[in-house]
PDB file of C-alpha atoms in Angstrom:
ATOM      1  CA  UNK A  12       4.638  11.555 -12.025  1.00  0.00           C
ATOM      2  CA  UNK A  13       4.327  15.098 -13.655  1.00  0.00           C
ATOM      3  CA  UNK A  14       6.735  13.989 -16.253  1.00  0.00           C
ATOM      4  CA  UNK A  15       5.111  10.722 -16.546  1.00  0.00           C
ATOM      5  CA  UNK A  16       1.629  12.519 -17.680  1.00  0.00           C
ATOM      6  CA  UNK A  17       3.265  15.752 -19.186  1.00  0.00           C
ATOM      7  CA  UNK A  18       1.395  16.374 -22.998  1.00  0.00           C
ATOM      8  CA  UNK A  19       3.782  15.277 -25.893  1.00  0.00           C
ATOM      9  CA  UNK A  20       3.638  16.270 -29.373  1.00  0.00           C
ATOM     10  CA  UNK A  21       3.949  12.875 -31.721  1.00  0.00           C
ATOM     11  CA  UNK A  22       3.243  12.588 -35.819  1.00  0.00           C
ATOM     12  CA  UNK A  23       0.312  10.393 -36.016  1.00  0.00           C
ATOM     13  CA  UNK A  24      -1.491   9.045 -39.033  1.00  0.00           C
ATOM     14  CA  UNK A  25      -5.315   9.047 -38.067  1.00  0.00           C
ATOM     15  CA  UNK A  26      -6.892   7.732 -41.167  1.00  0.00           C
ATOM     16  CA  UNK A  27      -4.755   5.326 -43.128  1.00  0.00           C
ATOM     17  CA  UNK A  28      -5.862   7.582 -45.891  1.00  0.00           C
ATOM     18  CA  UNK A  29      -4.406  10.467 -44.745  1.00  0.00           C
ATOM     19  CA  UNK A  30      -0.857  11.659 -44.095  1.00  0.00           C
ATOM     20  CA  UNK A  31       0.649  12.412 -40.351  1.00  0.00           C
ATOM     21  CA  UNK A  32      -0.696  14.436 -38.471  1.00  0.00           C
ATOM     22  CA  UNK A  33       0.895  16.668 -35.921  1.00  0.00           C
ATOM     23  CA  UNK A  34      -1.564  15.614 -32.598  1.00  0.00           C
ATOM     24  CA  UNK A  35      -0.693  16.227 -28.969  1.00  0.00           C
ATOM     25  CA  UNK A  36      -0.569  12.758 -26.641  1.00  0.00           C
ATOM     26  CA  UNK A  37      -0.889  12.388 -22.714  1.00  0.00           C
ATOM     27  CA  UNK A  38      -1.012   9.642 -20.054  1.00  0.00           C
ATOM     28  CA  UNK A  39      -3.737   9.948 -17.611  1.00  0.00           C
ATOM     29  CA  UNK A  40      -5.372   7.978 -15.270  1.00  0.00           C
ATOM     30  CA  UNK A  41      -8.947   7.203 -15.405  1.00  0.00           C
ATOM     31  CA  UNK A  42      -9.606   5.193 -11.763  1.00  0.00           C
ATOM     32  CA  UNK A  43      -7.599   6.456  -8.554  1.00  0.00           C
ATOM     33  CA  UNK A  44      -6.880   3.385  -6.810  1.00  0.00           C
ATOM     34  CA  UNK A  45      -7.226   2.589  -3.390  1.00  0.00           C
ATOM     35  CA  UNK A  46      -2.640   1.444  -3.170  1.00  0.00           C
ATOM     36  CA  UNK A  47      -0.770   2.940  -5.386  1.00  0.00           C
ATOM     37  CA  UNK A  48       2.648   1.433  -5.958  1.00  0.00           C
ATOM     38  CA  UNK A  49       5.887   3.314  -7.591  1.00  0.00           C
ATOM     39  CA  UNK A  50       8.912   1.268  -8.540  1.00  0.00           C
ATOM     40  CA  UNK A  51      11.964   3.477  -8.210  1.00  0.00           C
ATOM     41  CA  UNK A  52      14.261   2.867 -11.229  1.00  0.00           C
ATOM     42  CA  UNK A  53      17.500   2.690  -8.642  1.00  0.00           C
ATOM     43  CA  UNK A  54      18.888   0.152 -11.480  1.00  0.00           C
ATOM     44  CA  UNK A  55      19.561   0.843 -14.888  1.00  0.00           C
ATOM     45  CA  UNK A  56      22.563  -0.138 -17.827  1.00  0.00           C
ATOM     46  CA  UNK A  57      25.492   2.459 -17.748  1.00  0.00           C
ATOM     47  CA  UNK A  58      25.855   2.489 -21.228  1.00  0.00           C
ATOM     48  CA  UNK A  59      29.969   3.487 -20.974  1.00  0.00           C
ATOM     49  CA  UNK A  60      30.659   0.786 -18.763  1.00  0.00           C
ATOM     50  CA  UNK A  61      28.629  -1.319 -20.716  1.00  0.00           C
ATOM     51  CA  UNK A  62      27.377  -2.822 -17.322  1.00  0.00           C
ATOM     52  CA  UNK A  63      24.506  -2.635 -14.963  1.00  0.00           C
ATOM     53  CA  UNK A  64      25.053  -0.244 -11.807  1.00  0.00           C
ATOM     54  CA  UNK A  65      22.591   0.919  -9.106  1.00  0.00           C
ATOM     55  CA  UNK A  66      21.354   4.411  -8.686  1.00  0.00           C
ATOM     56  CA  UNK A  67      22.293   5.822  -4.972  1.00  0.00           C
ATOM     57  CA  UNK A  68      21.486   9.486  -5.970  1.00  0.00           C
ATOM     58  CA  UNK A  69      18.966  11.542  -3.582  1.00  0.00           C
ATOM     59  CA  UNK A  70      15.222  11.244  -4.314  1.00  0.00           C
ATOM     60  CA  UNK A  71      12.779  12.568  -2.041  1.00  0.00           C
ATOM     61  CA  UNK A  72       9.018  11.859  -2.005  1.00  0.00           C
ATOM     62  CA  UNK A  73       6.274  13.158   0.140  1.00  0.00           C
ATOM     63  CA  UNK A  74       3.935  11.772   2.423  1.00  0.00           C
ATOM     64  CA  UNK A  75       0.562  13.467   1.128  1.00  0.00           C
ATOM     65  CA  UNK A  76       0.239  12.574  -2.883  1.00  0.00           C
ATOM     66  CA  UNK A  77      -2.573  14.628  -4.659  1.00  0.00           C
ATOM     67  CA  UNK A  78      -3.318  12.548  -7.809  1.00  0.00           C
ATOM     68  CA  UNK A  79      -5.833  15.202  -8.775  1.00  0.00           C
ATOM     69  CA  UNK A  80      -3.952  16.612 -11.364  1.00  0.00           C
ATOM     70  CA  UNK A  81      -3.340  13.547 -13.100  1.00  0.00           C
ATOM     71  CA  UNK A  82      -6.711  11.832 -13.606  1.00  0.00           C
ATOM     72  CA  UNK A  83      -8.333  11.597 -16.354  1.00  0.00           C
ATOM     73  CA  UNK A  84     -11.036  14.439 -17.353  1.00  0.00           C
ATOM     74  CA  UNK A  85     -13.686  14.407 -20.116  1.00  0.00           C
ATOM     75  CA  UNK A  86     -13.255  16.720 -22.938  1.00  0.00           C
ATOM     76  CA  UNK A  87     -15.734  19.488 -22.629  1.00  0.00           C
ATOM     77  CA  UNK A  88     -19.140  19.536 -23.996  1.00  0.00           C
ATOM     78  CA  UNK A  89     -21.315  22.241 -25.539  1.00  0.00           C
ATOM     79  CA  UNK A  90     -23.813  21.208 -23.246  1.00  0.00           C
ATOM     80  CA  UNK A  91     -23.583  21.460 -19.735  1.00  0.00           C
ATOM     81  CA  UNK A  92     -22.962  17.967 -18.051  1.00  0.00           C
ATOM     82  CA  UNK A  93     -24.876  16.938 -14.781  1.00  0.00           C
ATOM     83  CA  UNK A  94     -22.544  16.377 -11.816  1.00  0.00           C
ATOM     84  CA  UNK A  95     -22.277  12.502 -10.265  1.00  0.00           C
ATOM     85  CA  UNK A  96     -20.840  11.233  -7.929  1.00  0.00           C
ATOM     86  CA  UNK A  97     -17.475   9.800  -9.594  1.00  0.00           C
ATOM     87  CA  UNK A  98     -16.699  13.448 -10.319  1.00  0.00           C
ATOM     88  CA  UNK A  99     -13.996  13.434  -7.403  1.00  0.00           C
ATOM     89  CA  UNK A 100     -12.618  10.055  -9.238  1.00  0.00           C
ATOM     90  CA  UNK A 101     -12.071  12.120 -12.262  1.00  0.00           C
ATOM     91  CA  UNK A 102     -10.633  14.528 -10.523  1.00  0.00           C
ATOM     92  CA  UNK A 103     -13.406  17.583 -10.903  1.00  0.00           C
ATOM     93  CA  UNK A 104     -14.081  16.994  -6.950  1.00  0.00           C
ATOM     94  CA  UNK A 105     -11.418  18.695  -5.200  1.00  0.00           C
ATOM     95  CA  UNK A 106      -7.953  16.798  -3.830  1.00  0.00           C
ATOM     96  CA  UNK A 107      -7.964  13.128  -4.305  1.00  0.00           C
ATOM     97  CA  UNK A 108      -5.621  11.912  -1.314  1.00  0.00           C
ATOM     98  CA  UNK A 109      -2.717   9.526  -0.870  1.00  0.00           C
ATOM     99  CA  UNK A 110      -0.916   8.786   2.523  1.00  0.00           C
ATOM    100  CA  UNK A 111       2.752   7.463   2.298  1.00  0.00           C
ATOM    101  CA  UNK A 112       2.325   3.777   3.841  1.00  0.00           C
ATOM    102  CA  UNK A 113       4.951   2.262   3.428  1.00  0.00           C
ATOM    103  CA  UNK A 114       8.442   2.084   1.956  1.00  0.00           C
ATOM    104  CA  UNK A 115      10.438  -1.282   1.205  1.00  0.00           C
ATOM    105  CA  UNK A 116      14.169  -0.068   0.830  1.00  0.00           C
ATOM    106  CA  UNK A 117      16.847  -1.480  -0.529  1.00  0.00           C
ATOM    107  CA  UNK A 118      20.213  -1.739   0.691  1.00  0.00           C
ATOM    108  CA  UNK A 119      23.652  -2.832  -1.138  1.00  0.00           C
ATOM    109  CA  UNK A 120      25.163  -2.521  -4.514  1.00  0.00           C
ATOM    110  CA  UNK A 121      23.821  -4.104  -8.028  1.00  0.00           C
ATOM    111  CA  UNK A 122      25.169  -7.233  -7.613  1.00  0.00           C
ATOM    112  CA  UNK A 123      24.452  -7.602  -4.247  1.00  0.00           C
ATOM    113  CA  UNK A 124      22.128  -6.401  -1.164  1.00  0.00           C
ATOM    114  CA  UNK A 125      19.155  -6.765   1.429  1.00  0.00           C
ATOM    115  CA  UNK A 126      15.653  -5.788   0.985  1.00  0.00           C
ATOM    116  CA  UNK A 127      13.440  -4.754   4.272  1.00  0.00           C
ATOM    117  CA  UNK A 128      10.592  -2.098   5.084  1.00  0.00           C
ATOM    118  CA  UNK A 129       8.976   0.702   6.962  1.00  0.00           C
ATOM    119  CA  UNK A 130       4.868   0.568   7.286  1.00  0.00           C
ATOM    120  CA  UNK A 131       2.661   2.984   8.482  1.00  0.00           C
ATOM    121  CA  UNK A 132       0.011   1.220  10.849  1.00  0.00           C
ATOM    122  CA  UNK A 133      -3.574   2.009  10.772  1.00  0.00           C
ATOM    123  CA  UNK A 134      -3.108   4.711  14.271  1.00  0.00           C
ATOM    124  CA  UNK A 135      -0.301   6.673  12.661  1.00  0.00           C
ATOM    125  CA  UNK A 136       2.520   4.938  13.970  1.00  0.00           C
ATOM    126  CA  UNK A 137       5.543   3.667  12.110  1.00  0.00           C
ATOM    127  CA  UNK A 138       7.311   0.132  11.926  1.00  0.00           C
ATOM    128  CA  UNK A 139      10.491  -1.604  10.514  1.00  0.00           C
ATOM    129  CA  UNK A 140      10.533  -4.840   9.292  1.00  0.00           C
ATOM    130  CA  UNK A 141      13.666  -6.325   8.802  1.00  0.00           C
ATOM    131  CA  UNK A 142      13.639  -9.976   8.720  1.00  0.00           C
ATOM    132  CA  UNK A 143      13.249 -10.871  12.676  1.00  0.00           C
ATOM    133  CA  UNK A 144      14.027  -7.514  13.366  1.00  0.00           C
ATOM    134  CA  UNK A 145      10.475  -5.423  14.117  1.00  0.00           C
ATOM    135  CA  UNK A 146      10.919  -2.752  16.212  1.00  0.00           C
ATOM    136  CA  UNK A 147       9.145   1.051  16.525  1.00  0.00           C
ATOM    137  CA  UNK A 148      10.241   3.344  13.554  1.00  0.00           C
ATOM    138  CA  UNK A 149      10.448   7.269  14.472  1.00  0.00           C
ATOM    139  CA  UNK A 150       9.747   8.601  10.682  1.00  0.00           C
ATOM    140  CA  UNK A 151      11.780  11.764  11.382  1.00  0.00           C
ATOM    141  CA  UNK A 152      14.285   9.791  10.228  1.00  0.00           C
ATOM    142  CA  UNK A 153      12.468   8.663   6.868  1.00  0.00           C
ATOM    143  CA  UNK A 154      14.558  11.079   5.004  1.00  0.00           C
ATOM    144  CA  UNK A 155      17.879   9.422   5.971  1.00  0.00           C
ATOM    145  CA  UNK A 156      16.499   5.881   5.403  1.00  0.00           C
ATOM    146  CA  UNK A 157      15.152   6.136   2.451  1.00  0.00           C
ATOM    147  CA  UNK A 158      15.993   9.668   0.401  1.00  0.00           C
ATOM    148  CA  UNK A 159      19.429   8.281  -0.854  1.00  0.00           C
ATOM    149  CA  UNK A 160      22.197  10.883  -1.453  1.00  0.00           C
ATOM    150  CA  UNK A 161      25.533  11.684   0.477  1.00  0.00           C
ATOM    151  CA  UNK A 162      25.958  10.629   3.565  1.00  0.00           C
ATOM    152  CA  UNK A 163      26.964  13.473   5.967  1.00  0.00           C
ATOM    153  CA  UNK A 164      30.699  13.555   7.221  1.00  0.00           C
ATOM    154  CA  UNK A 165      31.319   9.801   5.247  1.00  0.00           C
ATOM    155  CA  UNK A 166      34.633  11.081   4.234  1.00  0.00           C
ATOM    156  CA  UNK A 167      37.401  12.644   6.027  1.00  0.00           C
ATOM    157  CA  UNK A 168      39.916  15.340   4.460  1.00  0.00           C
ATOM    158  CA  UNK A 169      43.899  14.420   4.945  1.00  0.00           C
ATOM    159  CA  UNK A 170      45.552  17.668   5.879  1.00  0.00           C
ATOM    160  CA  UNK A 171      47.138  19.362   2.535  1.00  0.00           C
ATOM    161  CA  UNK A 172      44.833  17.255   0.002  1.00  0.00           C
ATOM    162  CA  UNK A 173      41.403  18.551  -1.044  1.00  0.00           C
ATOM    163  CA  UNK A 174      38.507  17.238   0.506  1.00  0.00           C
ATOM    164  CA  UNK A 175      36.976  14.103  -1.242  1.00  0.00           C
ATOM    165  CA  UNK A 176      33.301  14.292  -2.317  1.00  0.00           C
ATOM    166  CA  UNK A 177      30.828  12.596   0.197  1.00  0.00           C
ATOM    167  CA  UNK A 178      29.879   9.338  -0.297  1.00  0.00           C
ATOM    168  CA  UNK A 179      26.430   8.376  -1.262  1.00  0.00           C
ATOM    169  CA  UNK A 180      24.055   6.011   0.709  1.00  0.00           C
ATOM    170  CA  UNK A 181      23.908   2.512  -0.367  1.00  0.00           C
ATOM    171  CA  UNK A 182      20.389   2.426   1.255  1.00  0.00           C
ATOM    172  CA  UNK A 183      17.905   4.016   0.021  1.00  0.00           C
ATOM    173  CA  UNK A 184      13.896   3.883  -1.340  1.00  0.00           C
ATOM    174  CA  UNK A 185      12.963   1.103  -3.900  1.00  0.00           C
ATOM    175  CA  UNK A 186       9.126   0.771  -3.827  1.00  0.00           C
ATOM    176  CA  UNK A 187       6.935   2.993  -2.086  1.00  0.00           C
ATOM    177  CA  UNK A 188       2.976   2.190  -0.958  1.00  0.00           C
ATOM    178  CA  UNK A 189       0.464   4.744  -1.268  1.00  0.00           C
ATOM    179  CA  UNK A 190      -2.620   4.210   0.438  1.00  0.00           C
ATOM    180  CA  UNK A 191      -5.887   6.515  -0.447  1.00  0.00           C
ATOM    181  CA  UNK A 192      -7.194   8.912   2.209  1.00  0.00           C
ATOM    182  CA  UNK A 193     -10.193   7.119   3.933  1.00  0.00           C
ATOM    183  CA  UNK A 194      -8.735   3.559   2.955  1.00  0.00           C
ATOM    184  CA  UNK A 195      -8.190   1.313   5.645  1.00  0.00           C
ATOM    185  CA  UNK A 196      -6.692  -1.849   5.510  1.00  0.00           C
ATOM    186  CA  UNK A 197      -9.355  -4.025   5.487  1.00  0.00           C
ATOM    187  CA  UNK A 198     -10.676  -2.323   2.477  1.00  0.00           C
ATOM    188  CA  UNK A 199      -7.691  -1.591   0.357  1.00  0.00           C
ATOM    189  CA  UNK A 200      -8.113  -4.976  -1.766  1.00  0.00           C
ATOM    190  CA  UNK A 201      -9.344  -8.363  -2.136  1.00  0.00           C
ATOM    191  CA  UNK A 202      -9.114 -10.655   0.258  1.00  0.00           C
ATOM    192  CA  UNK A 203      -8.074 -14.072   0.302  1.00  0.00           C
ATOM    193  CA  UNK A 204      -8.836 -17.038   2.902  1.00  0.00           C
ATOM    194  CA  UNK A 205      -5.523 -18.524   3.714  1.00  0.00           C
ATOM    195  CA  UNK A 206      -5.183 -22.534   3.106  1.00  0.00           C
ATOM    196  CA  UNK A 207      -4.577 -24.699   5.550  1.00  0.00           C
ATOM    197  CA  UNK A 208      -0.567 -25.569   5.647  1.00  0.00           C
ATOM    198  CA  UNK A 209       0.173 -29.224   6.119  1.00  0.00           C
ATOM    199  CA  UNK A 210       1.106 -30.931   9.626  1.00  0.00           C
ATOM    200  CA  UNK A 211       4.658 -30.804   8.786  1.00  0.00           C
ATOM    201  CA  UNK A 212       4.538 -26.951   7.743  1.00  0.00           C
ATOM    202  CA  UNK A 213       2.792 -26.119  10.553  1.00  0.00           C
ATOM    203  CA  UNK A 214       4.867 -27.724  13.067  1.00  0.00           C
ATOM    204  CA  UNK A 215       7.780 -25.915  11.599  1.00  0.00           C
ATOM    205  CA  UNK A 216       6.127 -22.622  11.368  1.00  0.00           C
ATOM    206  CA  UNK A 217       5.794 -23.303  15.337  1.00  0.00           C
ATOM    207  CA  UNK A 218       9.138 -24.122  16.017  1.00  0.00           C
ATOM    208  CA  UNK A 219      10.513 -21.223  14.577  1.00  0.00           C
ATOM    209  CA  UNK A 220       7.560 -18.705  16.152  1.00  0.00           C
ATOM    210  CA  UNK A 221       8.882 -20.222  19.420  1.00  0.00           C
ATOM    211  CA  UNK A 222      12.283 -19.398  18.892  1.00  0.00           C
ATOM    212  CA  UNK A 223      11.416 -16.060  17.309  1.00  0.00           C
ATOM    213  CA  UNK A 224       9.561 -15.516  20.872  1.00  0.00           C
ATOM    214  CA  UNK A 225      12.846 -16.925  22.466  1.00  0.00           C
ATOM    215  CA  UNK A 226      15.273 -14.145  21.100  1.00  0.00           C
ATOM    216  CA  UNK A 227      12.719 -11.390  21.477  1.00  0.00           C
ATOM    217  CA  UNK A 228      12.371 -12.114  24.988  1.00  0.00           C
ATOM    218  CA  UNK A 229      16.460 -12.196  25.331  1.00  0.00           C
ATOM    219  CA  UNK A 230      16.538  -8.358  24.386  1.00  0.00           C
ATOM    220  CA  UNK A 231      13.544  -7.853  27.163  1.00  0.00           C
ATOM    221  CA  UNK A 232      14.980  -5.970  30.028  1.00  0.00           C
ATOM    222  CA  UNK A 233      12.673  -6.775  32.504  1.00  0.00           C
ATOM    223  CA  UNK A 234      11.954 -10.635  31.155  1.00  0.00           C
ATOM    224  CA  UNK A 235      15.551 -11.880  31.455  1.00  0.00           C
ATOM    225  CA  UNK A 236      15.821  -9.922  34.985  1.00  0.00           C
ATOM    226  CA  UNK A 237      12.586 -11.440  36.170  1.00  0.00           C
ATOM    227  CA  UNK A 238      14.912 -14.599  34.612  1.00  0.00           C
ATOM    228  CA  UNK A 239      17.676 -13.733  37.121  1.00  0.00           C
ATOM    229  CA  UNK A 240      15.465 -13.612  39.924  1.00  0.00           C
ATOM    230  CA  UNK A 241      13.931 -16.851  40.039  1.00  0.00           C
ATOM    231  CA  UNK A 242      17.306 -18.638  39.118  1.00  0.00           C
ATOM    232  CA  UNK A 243      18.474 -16.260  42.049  1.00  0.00           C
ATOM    233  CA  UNK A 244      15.300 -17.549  44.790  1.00  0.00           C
ATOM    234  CA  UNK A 245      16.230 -20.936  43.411  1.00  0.00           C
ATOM    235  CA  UNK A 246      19.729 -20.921  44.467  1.00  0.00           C
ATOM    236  CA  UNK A 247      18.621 -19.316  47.979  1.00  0.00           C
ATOM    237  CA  UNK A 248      15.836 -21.744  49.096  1.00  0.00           C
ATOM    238  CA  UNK A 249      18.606 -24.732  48.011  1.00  0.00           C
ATOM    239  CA  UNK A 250      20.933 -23.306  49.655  1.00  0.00           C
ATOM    240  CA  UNK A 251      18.396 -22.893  53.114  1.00  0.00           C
ATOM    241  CA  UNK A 252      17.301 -26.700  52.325  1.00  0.00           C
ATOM    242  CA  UNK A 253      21.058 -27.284  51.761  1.00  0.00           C
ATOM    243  CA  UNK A 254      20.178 -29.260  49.063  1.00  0.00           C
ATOM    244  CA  UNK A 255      23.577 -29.494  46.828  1.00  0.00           C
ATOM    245  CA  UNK A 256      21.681 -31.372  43.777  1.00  0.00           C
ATOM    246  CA  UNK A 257      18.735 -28.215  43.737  1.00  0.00           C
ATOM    247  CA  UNK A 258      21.980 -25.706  43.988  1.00  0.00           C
ATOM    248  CA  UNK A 259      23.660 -27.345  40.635  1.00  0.00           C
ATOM    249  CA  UNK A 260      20.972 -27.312  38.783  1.00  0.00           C
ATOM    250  CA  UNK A 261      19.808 -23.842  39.726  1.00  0.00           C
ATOM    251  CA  UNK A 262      23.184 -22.467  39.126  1.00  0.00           C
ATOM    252  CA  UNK A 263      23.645 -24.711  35.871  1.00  0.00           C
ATOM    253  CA  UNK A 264      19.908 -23.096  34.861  1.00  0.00           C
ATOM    254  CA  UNK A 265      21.406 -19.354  35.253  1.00  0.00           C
ATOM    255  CA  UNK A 266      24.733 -20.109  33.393  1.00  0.00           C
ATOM    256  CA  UNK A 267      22.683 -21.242  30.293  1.00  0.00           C
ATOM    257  CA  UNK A 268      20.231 -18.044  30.595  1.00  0.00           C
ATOM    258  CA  UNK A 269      23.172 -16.236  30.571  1.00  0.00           C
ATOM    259  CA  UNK A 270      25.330 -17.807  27.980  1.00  0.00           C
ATOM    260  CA  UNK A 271      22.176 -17.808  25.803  1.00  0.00           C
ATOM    261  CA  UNK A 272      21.174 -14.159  26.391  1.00  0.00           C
ATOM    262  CA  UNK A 273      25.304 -13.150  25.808  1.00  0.00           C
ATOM    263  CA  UNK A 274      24.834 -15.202  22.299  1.00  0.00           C
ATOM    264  CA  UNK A 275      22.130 -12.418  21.410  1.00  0.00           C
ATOM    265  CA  UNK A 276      23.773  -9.315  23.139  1.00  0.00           C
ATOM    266  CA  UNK A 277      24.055  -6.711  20.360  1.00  0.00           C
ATOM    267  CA  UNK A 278      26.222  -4.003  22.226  1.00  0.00           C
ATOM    268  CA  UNK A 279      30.230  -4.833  23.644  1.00  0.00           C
ATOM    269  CA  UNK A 280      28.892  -3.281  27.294  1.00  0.00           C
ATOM    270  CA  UNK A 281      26.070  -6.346  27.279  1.00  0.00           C
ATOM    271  CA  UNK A 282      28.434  -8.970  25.883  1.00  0.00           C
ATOM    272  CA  UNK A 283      31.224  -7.882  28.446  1.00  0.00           C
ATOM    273  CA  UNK A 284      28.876  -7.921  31.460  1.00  0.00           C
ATOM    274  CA  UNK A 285      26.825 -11.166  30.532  1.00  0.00           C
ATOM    275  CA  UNK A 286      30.540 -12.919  29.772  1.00  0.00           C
ATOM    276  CA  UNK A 287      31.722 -11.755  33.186  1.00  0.00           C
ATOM    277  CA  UNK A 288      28.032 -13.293  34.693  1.00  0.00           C
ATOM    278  CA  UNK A 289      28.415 -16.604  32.639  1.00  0.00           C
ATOM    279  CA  UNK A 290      31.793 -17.269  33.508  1.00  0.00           C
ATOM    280  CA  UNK A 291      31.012 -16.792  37.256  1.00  0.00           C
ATOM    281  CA  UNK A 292      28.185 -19.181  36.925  1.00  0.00           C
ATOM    282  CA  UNK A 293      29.781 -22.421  35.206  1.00  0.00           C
ATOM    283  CA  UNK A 294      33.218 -21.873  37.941  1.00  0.00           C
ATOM    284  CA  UNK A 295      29.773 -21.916  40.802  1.00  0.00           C
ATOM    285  CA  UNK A 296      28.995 -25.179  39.248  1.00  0.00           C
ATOM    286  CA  UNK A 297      31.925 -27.088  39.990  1.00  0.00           C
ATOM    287  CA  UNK A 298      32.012 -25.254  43.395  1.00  0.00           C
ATOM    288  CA  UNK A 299      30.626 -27.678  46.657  1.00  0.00           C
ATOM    289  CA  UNK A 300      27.973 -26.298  48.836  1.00  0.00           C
ATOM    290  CA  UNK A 301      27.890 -22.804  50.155  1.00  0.00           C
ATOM    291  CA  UNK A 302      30.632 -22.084  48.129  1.00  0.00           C
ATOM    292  CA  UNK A 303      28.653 -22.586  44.832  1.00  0.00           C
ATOM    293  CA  UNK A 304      25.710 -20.946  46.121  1.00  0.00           C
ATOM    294  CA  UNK A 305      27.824 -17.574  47.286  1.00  0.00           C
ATOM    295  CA  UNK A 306      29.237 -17.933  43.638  1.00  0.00           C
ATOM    296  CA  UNK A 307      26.002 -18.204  41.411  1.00  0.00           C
ATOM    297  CA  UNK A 308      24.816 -15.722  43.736  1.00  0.00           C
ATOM    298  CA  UNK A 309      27.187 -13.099  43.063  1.00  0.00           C
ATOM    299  CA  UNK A 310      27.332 -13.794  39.470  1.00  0.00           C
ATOM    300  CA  UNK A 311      23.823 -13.110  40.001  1.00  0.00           C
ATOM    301  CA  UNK A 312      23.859 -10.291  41.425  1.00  0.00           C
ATOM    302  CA  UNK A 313      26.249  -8.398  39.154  1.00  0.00           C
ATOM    303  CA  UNK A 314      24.009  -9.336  36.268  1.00  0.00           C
ATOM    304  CA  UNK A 315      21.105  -8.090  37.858  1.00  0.00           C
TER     305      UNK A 315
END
């Protein structure tokens, strides 16, 4: 940005009657916003390889922004001018105050990759969004994320050969949000009444919030054991009533939570215990009357 509004010296013809002049030219910037957005250039031509390639060195940003400096000022008067209130938008005021909001990264190579983001909620805290994935994001670990540069320990020396140079993150920062200081929200921009989607929209908007609601509940410790439980008082009050039909079905109704929740299981201990629990639970199925009961139960019991 300092670069960006750094004074330049250009020839410039003023009057068309005149020759050049030597003049000094600067960008600044007359209104602060309330979101300022910067575009990374992460892509650019390599001009040897005659191809396009993708930028993976380290660039670090901060979380305060002062734009200050960089606003526009009026060129000074022989008379003294009045102070108004829009002095602190022309930066005579004092520090005019961004916040980091959020950061949409990219990761991958130039000719291919994935785009999510980090936002900064109105109370402080951080998110990630990454396509169904939302989930708490601890912004210690911003720099990591989003900086770019080598990525510690990526490459491994062979005994008698000299050690290769690190290997540089293929994730890193691509836009970043700026939000002024005393901004919220609600009152960063326009807003705009959403239009009604049609039936057909809607209905599949629905079906996929349900299932979104499905496999967030799968990764729910305590939902899929409350789950458990009432498959597991299912297959105990059939098995009291000795009722073999109630005793399939509850058993048949814990091997498909099970198989289900094993379909989303994102760690090898998970998958290995909820195969072990689903595999107990369709043998209990073909099992006759205690015996399937004592089986689903177990299975149960060791997913629990």
């Amino acid at each position: 940005l300092a670069a960006w509004c750094a004074p330049e010296m250009v020839d410039y013809q003023w009057n068309k009657d005149d020759g050049n002049e030597r003049s000094t030219t600067a960008r600044t910037i007359k209104t602060p916003p309330k979101t300022l957005l910067f575009q990374l250039n992460r892509f650019e031509f390599d001009l040897t390889l005659l191809q396009q390639r993708k930028l993976d060195s380290r660039f670090e940003f901060p979380h305060v922004l002062d734009l200050a400096p960089f606003l526009y000022k009026p060129p000074p008067t022989d008379g003294a001018r009045p102070r108004t209130a829009s002095d602190a938008d022309l930066g005579e005021g004092g520090p005019v105050l961004y916040d980091l909001a959020g950061v949409v990264v990219h990761s991958g190579t130039i000719y291919s990759g994935h785009y999510y983001s980090f936002v900064r909620e109105d109370e402080g805290s951080w998110v990630e969004y990454n396509d169904a994935h939302v989930a708490p994001f601890d912004v210690a670990d911003l720099a990591a994320e989003c900086f770019g540069g080598a990525e510690p320990g990526s490459q491994t020396p062979r005994p008698g050969f000299p050690a290769p140079p690190p290997r540089e993150r293929t994730r890193n920062a691509f836009l970043l949000c700026y939000r002024r200081r005393g901004t919220s929200v609600e009152t960063a921009g326009p807003r705009w009444d959403l239009p009604t989607p049609r039936d057909d929209v809607a209905a599949a908007v629905g079906r996929e919030n349900a299932a979104l609601r499905r496999a967030r509940a799968a990764f729910d410790e305590g939902g899929v054991n409350l789950a458990a439980h009432l498959v597991a008082r299912g297959l105990a009050r059939a098995r009291e009533l000795g009722d073999d039909a109630q005793l399939e079905r509850a058993a048949a109704l814990g091997a498909n939570l099970a198989t289900r929740t094993l379909a989303r299981a994102r760690t090898d201990e998970a998958s290995a215990l909820l195969a072990r629990c689903a595999a107990q639970l369709v043998a209990a199925i073909g099992a006759e009357g205690d015996g399937a009961g004592a089986a689903a139960a177990a299975a149960l019991d060791a997913f629990l």
